[in-house]
Amino acid sequence: MIVRDVFGTRCGRVIAKALTRSSYVPAPSLTWTQRRFNQHVVRNQRPFRLAIIGSGPAGFYSALKVMSLIQDAVVDMYEQLPVPFGLVRFGVAPDHPEVKNCQDRFTEVASSPRFNFIGNVDVGRDLLLSSLVPQYDACLFAYGASKDRRLNVPGEDTLSGIYSARAFVGWYNGLPEYAALSPNLDAGDTAVIIGQGNVALDVARTLLSDVDRLKNTDMTEHALAVLAKSRIKRVHVVGRRGPMQASFTIKEVRELTNLPGVSFAPIDTSLTPPEPGKLPRMQKRLTQLLLRGSATPSTSASRSWSIDFLLSPTSFSGTSSGVPSLTAVNFARTAFEGQDPFDAKTRVRNTDEHTSIPASTAFKSIGYKSESLPGMADLGIPFDSASGTIPNFASGRILTDSSALAASNSQHLPGMYCTGWVKNGPTGVIASTMEDAFASAEAISEDWERKIQNVKGAGPEVAKEGWDALKDEVEARGVRSVSWEDWERIDRAEKDRGRARGKEREKFASVDEMLRVTE
């Protein structure tokens, strides 16, 4: 499935087709859009009911595709928070508003009468999976990663001044879970970020940007107030391997090198191929950017940053009196194991040489993992805790057990599917997420056409009632569900708050605030 432009007209035409509703009428002849995307509409004796758990891009793109492939499909989307869009709302950097344009497309999907948003319902707790699953023809797990990977080094849990990059990003983006984080950014002038992905560079850019540059974004006011008092002037972005293995991209590096008043020293030329001009186009551009340095010389810069390669964290050092606070991050120098240090897959090993970087603040940006939902195991839905994913075929069909993928008799757990980070791990961008979601949606459609039924359901002849049969159970637990109309009230209120401050929106940072708007 190839879409020319995630935010452009081609995707818009597919969405328009997906939102076309026709109740119990013959399917229309194939349109140009259907032929172009190799689609056909699946018809059956009764409406198809799908539960999607998670309201981020993976969930919305899956809903879009399923509604375009299955005539009269009804989608119920469950979200733990009262607000939709997942990582687009809480993970995208506030100074990257263009990445959030997909929210407009998702709103089009939600406008269909065949789509129901059920917010503020924590599946597995507020609503038992054993109750939910039988009410649907298929269930698609599309939730994200809620757990940080750990370094497991001394001082990680005992010193103040050490933060998860995911928590920090959630904090300045208004994620209620981290509203009380309140990072101390005025303890010293140096920060270390462990990890060299784009999230690490987002954190670095936020720390080094002039607050005036961020005031007109949707960054929360409480985050702007803390950043305005920050004393951090230097940031080290540290990784275990070299520049040819780093996972950051050109755009993020370029933005940092172009920050006004911020200097970046070119990296060591020994870490790059002797003739970078012969590299593939993208690698060549990134390497040249790293070798060029910043437009602002160090002599006139008020702040600076560096990318430090071949360093593996071994411990955190801190004060011994009062509240134990970070004073330095300690590293072992690493060396390449393979013969080609410029191969993207080359691994490294720790050496006996060590070094330290004095710092008052550190951020861990080494990846995230999804977690299993309560009740999954009882339904026979496997989960790989090591990778933080649900074992699955590439199509998104969930396997019968975690070891089945390597077995010759791999089998699909009928009616169970996954997509996004819980399927693949925390990787990819919006475009790749869309492609992956479309693949899982196509598998759902194919199985419905072949009459492969949810193994926990009541049978193909029995119509599934979905949320209509479940809302009483949720309300009996004292949980107030949030509809799409409720979300639109929250959306309008946030935009009104933002308009009063000269910005697009001012997010509510607590669930209680959100719910009060809907009363």
mmCIF file with all atom_site columns, C-alpha atoms in Angstrom, residues 21-184:
data_model
loop_
_atom_site.group_PDB
_atom_site.id
_atom_site.type_symbol
_atom_site.label_atom_id
_atom_site.label_alt_id
_atom_site.label_comp_id
_atom_site.label_asym_id
_atom_site.label_entity_id
_atom_site.label_seq_id
_atom_site.pdbx_PDB_ins_code
_atom_site.Cartn_x
_atom_site.Cartn_y
_atom_site.Cartn_z
_atom_site.occupancy
_atom_site.B_iso_or_equiv
_atom_site.pdbx_formal_charge
_atom_site.auth_seq_id
_atom_site.auth_comp_id
_atom_site.auth_asym_id
_atom_site.auth_atom_id
_atom_site.pdbx_PDB_model_num
ATOM 1   C CA . ARG A 1 21  ? -22.033 4.915   4.675  1.00 0.00 ? 21  ARG A CA 1
ATOM 2   C CA . SER A 1 22  ? -24.697 2.731   3.133  1.00 0.00 ? 22  SER A CA 1
ATOM 3   C CA . SER A 1 23  ? -26.960 0.631   5.319  1.00 0.00 ? 23  SER A CA 1
ATOM 4   C CA . TYR A 1 24  ? -27.911 -2.748  3.904  1.00 0.00 ? 24  TYR A CA 1
ATOM 5   C CA . VAL A 1 25  ? -27.727 -1.728  0.266  1.00 0.00 ? 25  VAL A CA 1
ATOM 6   C CA . PRO A 1 26  ? -25.761 -3.453  -2.503 1.00 0.00 ? 26  PRO A CA 1
ATOM 7   C CA . ALA A 1 27  ? -22.115 -2.463  -2.614 1.00 0.00 ? 27  ALA A CA 1
ATOM 8   C CA . PRO A 1 28  ? -21.310 0.114   -5.262 1.00 0.00 ? 28  PRO A CA 1
ATOM 9   C CA . SER A 1 29  ? -19.152 -0.772  -8.249 1.00 0.00 ? 29  SER A CA 1
ATOM 10  C CA . LEU A 1 30  ? -15.449 -0.278  -7.731 1.00 0.00 ? 30  LEU A CA 1
ATOM 11  C CA . THR A 1 31  ? -14.331 3.331   -7.895 1.00 0.00 ? 31  THR A CA 1
ATOM 12  C CA . TRP A 1 32  ? -10.988 4.528   -9.262 1.00 0.00 ? 32  TRP A CA 1
ATOM 13  C CA . THR A 1 33  ? -9.746  4.881   -5.664 1.00 0.00 ? 33  THR A CA 1
ATOM 14  C CA . GLN A 1 34  ? -10.633 1.271   -4.856 1.00 0.00 ? 34  GLN A CA 1
ATOM 15  C CA . ARG A 1 35  ? -8.964  -0.030  -8.001 1.00 0.00 ? 35  ARG A CA 1
ATOM 16  C CA . ARG A 1 36  ? -5.886  2.134   -7.392 1.00 0.00 ? 36  ARG A CA 1
ATOM 17  C CA . PHE A 1 37  ? -5.490  0.753   -3.886 1.00 0.00 ? 37  PHE A CA 1
ATOM 18  C CA . ASN A 1 38  ? -6.440  -2.821  -4.811 1.00 0.00 ? 38  ASN A CA 1
ATOM 19  C CA . GLN A 1 39  ? -9.511  -2.639  -2.608 1.00 0.00 ? 39  GLN A CA 1
ATOM 20  C CA . HIS A 1 40  ? -12.923 -4.229  -2.709 1.00 0.00 ? 40  HIS A CA 1
ATOM 21  C CA . VAL A 1 41  ? -15.842 -3.866  -0.361 1.00 0.00 ? 41  VAL A CA 1
ATOM 22  C CA . VAL A 1 42  ? -16.663 -6.899  1.786  1.00 0.00 ? 42  VAL A CA 1
ATOM 23  C CA . ARG A 1 43  ? -20.374 -7.623  2.263  1.00 0.00 ? 43  ARG A CA 1
ATOM 24  C CA . ASN A 1 44  ? -21.845 -9.995  4.800  1.00 0.00 ? 44  ASN A CA 1
ATOM 25  C CA . GLN A 1 45  ? -25.210 -10.891 6.312  1.00 0.00 ? 45  GLN A CA 1
ATOM 26  C CA . ARG A 1 46  ? -24.932 -8.447  9.200  1.00 0.00 ? 46  ARG A CA 1
ATOM 27  C CA . PRO A 1 47  ? -22.816 -5.479  10.284 1.00 0.00 ? 47  PRO A CA 1
ATOM 28  C CA . PHE A 1 48  ? -19.236 -6.128  11.324 1.00 0.00 ? 48  PHE A CA 1
ATOM 29  C CA . ARG A 1 49  ? -18.254 -4.820  14.758 1.00 0.00 ? 49  ARG A CA 1
ATOM 30  C CA . LEU A 1 50  ? -14.622 -3.983  15.578 1.00 0.00 ? 50  LEU A CA 1
ATOM 31  C CA . ALA A 1 51  ? -13.097 -2.869  18.895 1.00 0.00 ? 51  ALA A CA 1
ATOM 32  C CA . ILE A 1 52  ? -9.907  -0.821  18.630 1.00 0.00 ? 52  ILE A CA 1
ATOM 33  C CA . ILE A 1 53  ? -7.979  -0.355  21.856 1.00 0.00 ? 53  ILE A CA 1
ATOM 34  C CA . GLY A 1 54  ? -5.921  2.808   21.538 1.00 0.00 ? 54  GLY A CA 1
ATOM 35  C CA . SER A 1 55  ? -6.679  6.121   19.798 1.00 0.00 ? 55  SER A CA 1
ATOM 36  C CA . GLY A 1 56  ? -3.312  7.075   18.359 1.00 0.00 ? 56  GLY A CA 1
ATOM 37  C CA . PRO A 1 57  ? -2.379  7.105   14.655 1.00 0.00 ? 57  PRO A CA 1
ATOM 38  C CA . ALA A 1 58  ? -2.247  3.299   14.461 1.00 0.00 ? 58  ALA A CA 1
ATOM 39  C CA . GLY A 1 59  ? -5.806  3.040   15.750 1.00 0.00 ? 59  GLY A CA 1
ATOM 40  C CA . PHE A 1 60  ? -7.256  5.784   13.560 1.00 0.00 ? 60  PHE A CA 1
ATOM 41  C CA . TYR A 1 61  ? -5.581  4.620   10.360 1.00 0.00 ? 61  TYR A CA 1
ATOM 42  C CA . SER A 1 62  ? -6.836  1.102   11.056 1.00 0.00 ? 62  SER A CA 1
ATOM 43  C CA . ALA A 1 63  ? -10.380 2.406   11.579 1.00 0.00 ? 63  ALA A CA 1
ATOM 44  C CA . LEU A 1 64  ? -10.171 4.351   8.327  1.00 0.00 ? 64  LEU A CA 1
ATOM 45  C CA . LYS A 1 65  ? -9.093  1.309   6.355  1.00 0.00 ? 65  LYS A CA 1
ATOM 46  C CA . VAL A 1 66  ? -11.531 -1.140  7.918  1.00 0.00 ? 66  VAL A CA 1
ATOM 47  C CA . MET A 1 67  ? -14.462 1.194   7.247  1.00 0.00 ? 67  MET A CA 1
ATOM 48  C CA . SER A 1 68  ? -13.350 1.497   3.621  1.00 0.00 ? 68  SER A CA 1
ATOM 49  C CA . LEU A 1 69  ? -13.072 -2.275  3.149  1.00 0.00 ? 69  LEU A CA 1
ATOM 50  C CA . ILE A 1 70  ? -16.053 -3.673  5.060  1.00 0.00 ? 70  ILE A CA 1
ATOM 51  C CA . GLN A 1 71  ? -19.511 -2.408  4.204  1.00 0.00 ? 71  GLN A CA 1
ATOM 52  C CA . ASP A 1 72  ? -21.422 -1.284  7.307  1.00 0.00 ? 72  ASP A CA 1
ATOM 53  C CA . ALA A 1 73  ? -18.480 -1.935  9.623  1.00 0.00 ? 73  ALA A CA 1
ATOM 54  C CA . VAL A 1 74  ? -18.951 -0.280  13.006 1.00 0.00 ? 74  VAL A CA 1
ATOM 55  C CA . VAL A 1 75  ? -15.834 0.707   14.929 1.00 0.00 ? 75  VAL A CA 1
ATOM 56  C CA . ASP A 1 76  ? -15.725 1.318   18.687 1.00 0.00 ? 76  ASP A CA 1
ATOM 57  C CA . MET A 1 77  ? -12.430 2.962   19.696 1.00 0.00 ? 77  MET A CA 1
ATOM 58  C CA . TYR A 1 78  ? -11.440 2.745   23.372 1.00 0.00 ? 78  TYR A CA 1
ATOM 59  C CA . GLU A 1 79  ? -9.046  5.224   24.980 1.00 0.00 ? 79  GLU A CA 1
ATOM 60  C CA . GLN A 1 80  ? -7.781  5.351   28.552 1.00 0.00 ? 80  GLN A CA 1
ATOM 61  C CA . LEU A 1 81  ? -7.753  9.169   28.606 1.00 0.00 ? 81  LEU A CA 1
ATOM 62  C CA . PRO A 1 82  ? -10.687 11.487  27.875 1.00 0.00 ? 82  PRO A CA 1
ATOM 63  C CA . VAL A 1 83  ? -8.833  12.840  24.817 1.00 0.00 ? 83  VAL A CA 1
ATOM 64  C CA . PRO A 1 84  ? -7.805  11.119  21.556 1.00 0.00 ? 84  PRO A CA 1
ATOM 65  C CA . PHE A 1 85  ? -4.744  11.056  19.269 1.00 0.00 ? 85  PHE A CA 1
ATOM 66  C CA . GLY A 1 86  ? -2.206  9.441   21.599 1.00 0.00 ? 86  GLY A CA 1
ATOM 67  C CA . LEU A 1 87  ? 1.396   10.202  20.677 1.00 0.00 ? 87  LEU A CA 1
ATOM 68  C CA . VAL A 1 88  ? 0.364   12.908  18.209 1.00 0.00 ? 88  VAL A CA 1
ATOM 69  C CA . ARG A 1 89  ? -1.034  14.929  21.117 1.00 0.00 ? 89  ARG A CA 1
ATOM 70  C CA . PHE A 1 90  ? 1.409   13.935  23.858 1.00 0.00 ? 90  PHE A CA 1
ATOM 71  C CA . GLY A 1 91  ? 4.615   12.925  22.061 1.00 0.00 ? 91  GLY A CA 1
ATOM 72  C CA . VAL A 1 92  ? 5.129   15.243  19.099 1.00 0.00 ? 92  VAL A CA 1
ATOM 73  C CA . ALA A 1 93  ? 7.360   18.222  19.868 1.00 0.00 ? 93  ALA A CA 1
ATOM 74  C CA . PRO A 1 94  ? 5.306   21.432  20.340 1.00 0.00 ? 94  PRO A CA 1
ATOM 75  C CA . ASP A 1 95  ? 7.481   23.223  17.773 1.00 0.00 ? 95  ASP A CA 1
ATOM 76  C CA . HIS A 1 96  ? 6.570   20.608  15.139 1.00 0.00 ? 96  HIS A CA 1
ATOM 77  C CA . PRO A 1 97  ? 2.887   21.497  14.607 1.00 0.00 ? 97  PRO A CA 1
ATOM 78  C CA . GLU A 1 98  ? 2.931   20.264  11.011 1.00 0.00 ? 98  GLU A CA 1
ATOM 79  C CA . VAL A 1 99  ? 3.291   16.678  12.250 1.00 0.00 ? 99  VAL A CA 1
ATOM 80  C CA . LYS A 1 100 ? -0.060  17.064  14.025 1.00 0.00 ? 100 LYS A CA 1
ATOM 81  C CA . ASN A 1 101 ? -1.947  17.775  10.801 1.00 0.00 ? 101 ASN A CA 1
ATOM 82  C CA . CYS A 1 102 ? -3.042  14.145  10.728 1.00 0.00 ? 102 CYS A CA 1
ATOM 83  C CA . GLN A 1 103 ? -5.446  15.014  13.573 1.00 0.00 ? 103 GLN A CA 1
ATOM 84  C CA . ASP A 1 104 ? -7.634  16.704  10.961 1.00 0.00 ? 104 ASP A CA 1
ATOM 85  C CA . ARG A 1 105 ? -7.816  13.450  9.018  1.00 0.00 ? 105 ARG A CA 1
ATOM 86  C CA . PHE A 1 106 ? -8.616  11.483  12.157 1.00 0.00 ? 106 PHE A CA 1
ATOM 87  C CA . THR A 1 107 ? -11.420 13.916  12.933 1.00 0.00 ? 107 THR A CA 1
ATOM 88  C CA . GLU A 1 108 ? -12.892 13.123  9.515  1.00 0.00 ? 108 GLU A CA 1
ATOM 89  C CA . VAL A 1 109 ? -12.845 9.437   10.405 1.00 0.00 ? 109 VAL A CA 1
ATOM 90  C CA . ALA A 1 110 ? -14.557 10.165  13.723 1.00 0.00 ? 110 ALA A CA 1
ATOM 91  C CA . SER A 1 111 ? -17.327 12.096  11.968 1.00 0.00 ? 111 SER A CA 1
ATOM 92  C CA . SER A 1 112 ? -18.718 8.871   10.507 1.00 0.00 ? 112 SER A CA 1
ATOM 93  C CA . PRO A 1 113 ? -21.906 7.522   12.139 1.00 0.00 ? 113 PRO A CA 1
ATOM 94  C CA . ARG A 1 114 ? -20.164 4.147   12.039 1.00 0.00 ? 114 ARG A CA 1
ATOM 95  C CA . PHE A 1 115 ? -17.454 5.316   14.438 1.00 0.00 ? 115 PHE A CA 1
ATOM 96  C CA . ASN A 1 116 ? -17.732 5.564   18.232 1.00 0.00 ? 116 ASN A CA 1
ATOM 97  C CA . PHE A 1 117 ? -15.098 7.070   20.508 1.00 0.00 ? 117 PHE A CA 1
ATOM 98  C CA . ILE A 1 118 ? -15.175 5.765   24.070 1.00 0.00 ? 118 ILE A CA 1
ATOM 99  C CA . GLY A 1 119 ? -12.730 7.821   26.116 1.00 0.00 ? 119 GLY A CA 1
ATOM 100 C CA . ASN A 1 120 ? -11.789 7.716   29.799 1.00 0.00 ? 120 ASN A CA 1
ATOM 101 C CA . VAL A 1 121 ? -12.192 3.921   29.829 1.00 0.00 ? 121 VAL A CA 1
ATOM 102 C CA . ASP A 1 122 ? -9.156  1.888   30.850 1.00 0.00 ? 122 ASP A CA 1
ATOM 103 C CA . VAL A 1 123 ? -9.624  -1.461  29.125 1.00 0.00 ? 123 VAL A CA 1
ATOM 104 C CA . GLY A 1 124 ? -8.603  -4.289  31.426 1.00 0.00 ? 124 GLY A CA 1
ATOM 105 C CA . ARG A 1 125 ? -9.519  -2.308  34.541 1.00 0.00 ? 125 ARG A CA 1
ATOM 106 C CA . ASP A 1 126 ? -12.599 -0.156  33.977 1.00 0.00 ? 126 ASP A CA 1
ATOM 107 C CA . LEU A 1 127 ? -13.821 -2.654  31.395 1.00 0.00 ? 127 LEU A CA 1
ATOM 108 C CA . LEU A 1 128 ? -12.716 -6.273  31.636 1.00 0.00 ? 128 LEU A CA 1
ATOM 109 C CA . LEU A 1 129 ? -11.342 -7.831  28.470 1.00 0.00 ? 129 LEU A CA 1
ATOM 110 C CA . SER A 1 130 ? -13.396 -10.928 29.209 1.00 0.00 ? 130 SER A CA 1
ATOM 111 C CA . SER A 1 131 ? -16.509 -8.736  28.907 1.00 0.00 ? 131 SER A CA 1
ATOM 112 C CA . LEU A 1 132 ? -15.348 -6.732  25.892 1.00 0.00 ? 132 LEU A CA 1
ATOM 113 C CA . VAL A 1 133 ? -14.073 -9.422  23.544 1.00 0.00 ? 133 VAL A CA 1
ATOM 114 C CA . PRO A 1 134 ? -17.296 -11.459 23.149 1.00 0.00 ? 134 PRO A CA 1
ATOM 115 C CA . GLN A 1 135 ? -19.186 -8.353  22.038 1.00 0.00 ? 135 GLN A CA 1
ATOM 116 C CA . TYR A 1 136 ? -17.093 -7.909  18.879 1.00 0.00 ? 136 TYR A CA 1
ATOM 117 C CA . ASP A 1 137 ? -16.317 -9.770  15.698 1.00 0.00 ? 137 ASP A CA 1
ATOM 118 C CA . ALA A 1 138 ? -12.686 -8.692  16.020 1.00 0.00 ? 138 ALA A CA 1
ATOM 119 C CA . CYS A 1 139 ? -10.448 -6.816  18.451 1.00 0.00 ? 139 CYS A CA 1
ATOM 120 C CA . LEU A 1 140 ? -7.464  -4.737  17.372 1.00 0.00 ? 140 LEU A CA 1
ATOM 121 C CA . PHE A 1 141 ? -4.864  -3.822  19.987 1.00 0.00 ? 141 PHE A CA 1
ATOM 122 C CA . ALA A 1 142 ? -3.389  -0.489  18.875 1.00 0.00 ? 142 ALA A CA 1
ATOM 123 C CA . TYR A 1 143 ? -2.117  1.035   22.101 1.00 0.00 ? 143 TYR A CA 1
ATOM 124 C CA . GLY A 1 144 ? 1.356   2.452   22.613 1.00 0.00 ? 144 GLY A CA 1
ATOM 125 C CA . ALA A 1 145 ? 4.351   2.116   24.908 1.00 0.00 ? 145 ALA A CA 1
ATOM 126 C CA . SER A 1 146 ? 3.889   3.127   28.531 1.00 0.00 ? 146 SER A CA 1
ATOM 127 C CA . LYS A 1 147 ? 7.039   1.720   30.118 1.00 0.00 ? 147 LYS A CA 1
ATOM 128 C CA . ASP A 1 148 ? 10.604  3.008   29.897 1.00 0.00 ? 148 ASP A CA 1
ATOM 129 C CA . ARG A 1 149 ? 13.534  0.730   29.253 1.00 0.00 ? 149 ARG A CA 1
ATOM 130 C CA . ARG A 1 150 ? 15.987  0.813   32.118 1.00 0.00 ? 150 ARG A CA 1
ATOM 131 C CA . LEU A 1 151 ? 19.745  1.273   32.239 1.00 0.00 ? 151 LEU A CA 1
ATOM 132 C CA . ASN A 1 152 ? 20.064  -0.854  35.397 1.00 0.00 ? 152 ASN A CA 1
ATOM 133 C CA . VAL A 1 153 ? 23.128  1.024   36.642 1.00 0.00 ? 153 VAL A CA 1
ATOM 134 C CA . PRO A 1 154 ? 23.951  2.345   40.139 1.00 0.00 ? 154 PRO A CA 1
ATOM 135 C CA . GLY A 1 155 ? 22.314  5.645   41.051 1.00 0.00 ? 155 GLY A CA 1
ATOM 136 C CA . GLU A 1 156 ? 19.517  5.374   38.491 1.00 0.00 ? 156 GLU A CA 1
ATOM 137 C CA . ASP A 1 157 ? 16.804  5.177   41.137 1.00 0.00 ? 157 ASP A CA 1
ATOM 138 C CA . THR A 1 158 ? 18.439  6.887   44.098 1.00 0.00 ? 158 THR A CA 1
ATOM 139 C CA . LEU A 1 159 ? 19.533  10.309  42.824 1.00 0.00 ? 159 LEU A CA 1
ATOM 140 C CA . SER A 1 160 ? 17.368  13.318  42.040 1.00 0.00 ? 160 SER A CA 1
ATOM 141 C CA . GLY A 1 161 ? 17.938  15.061  38.728 1.00 0.00 ? 161 GLY A CA 1
ATOM 142 C CA . ILE A 1 162 ? 17.542  11.911  36.592 1.00 0.00 ? 162 ILE A CA 1
ATOM 143 C CA . TYR A 1 163 ? 14.471  11.797  34.368 1.00 0.00 ? 163 TYR A CA 1
ATOM 144 C CA . SER A 1 164 ? 12.916  9.684   31.678 1.00 0.00 ? 164 SER A CA 1
ATOM 145 C CA . ALA A 1 165 ? 12.855  11.510  28.359 1.00 0.00 ? 165 ALA A CA 1
ATOM 146 C CA . ARG A 1 166 ? 9.378   10.078  27.780 1.00 0.00 ? 166 ARG A CA 1
ATOM 147 C CA . ALA A 1 167 ? 8.186   11.551  31.083 1.00 0.00 ? 167 ALA A CA 1
ATOM 148 C CA . PHE A 1 168 ? 9.786   14.924  30.291 1.00 0.00 ? 168 PHE A CA 1
ATOM 149 C CA . VAL A 1 169 ? 8.158   15.065  26.852 1.00 0.00 ? 169 VAL A CA 1
ATOM 150 C CA . GLY A 1 170 ? 4.821   14.015  28.363 1.00 0.00 ? 170 GLY A CA 1
ATOM 151 C CA . TRP A 1 171 ? 5.186   16.686  31.026 1.00 0.00 ? 171 TRP A CA 1
ATOM 152 C CA . TYR A 1 172 ? 5.688   19.612  28.658 1.00 0.00 ? 172 TYR A CA 1
ATOM 153 C CA . ASN A 1 173 ? 2.983   18.239  26.339 1.00 0.00 ? 173 ASN A CA 1
ATOM 154 C CA . GLY A 1 174 ? 0.362   18.094  29.099 1.00 0.00 ? 174 GLY A CA 1
ATOM 155 C CA . LEU A 1 175 ? 0.106   14.337  29.639 1.00 0.00 ? 175 LEU A CA 1
ATOM 156 C CA . PRO A 1 176 ? -1.814  14.006  32.943 1.00 0.00 ? 176 PRO A CA 1
ATOM 157 C CA . GLU A 1 177 ? 0.383   11.120  34.103 1.00 0.00 ? 177 GLU A CA 1
ATOM 158 C CA . TYR A 1 178 ? 3.354   13.498  34.341 1.00 0.00 ? 178 TYR A CA 1
ATOM 159 C CA . ALA A 1 179 ? 1.676   16.767  35.290 1.00 0.00 ? 179 ALA A CA 1
ATOM 160 C CA . ALA A 1 180 ? 3.458   16.741  38.666 1.00 0.00 ? 180 ALA A CA 1
ATOM 161 C CA . LEU A 1 181 ? 6.925   15.896  37.319 1.00 0.00 ? 181 LEU A CA 1
ATOM 162 C CA . SER A 1 182 ? 8.330   19.398  37.891 1.00 0.00 ? 182 SER A CA 1
ATOM 163 C CA . PRO A 1 183 ? 11.918  18.767  36.702 1.00 0.00 ? 183 PRO A CA 1
ATOM 164 C CA . ASN A 1 184 ? 14.614  20.779  38.437 1.00 0.00 ? 184 ASN A CA 1
#
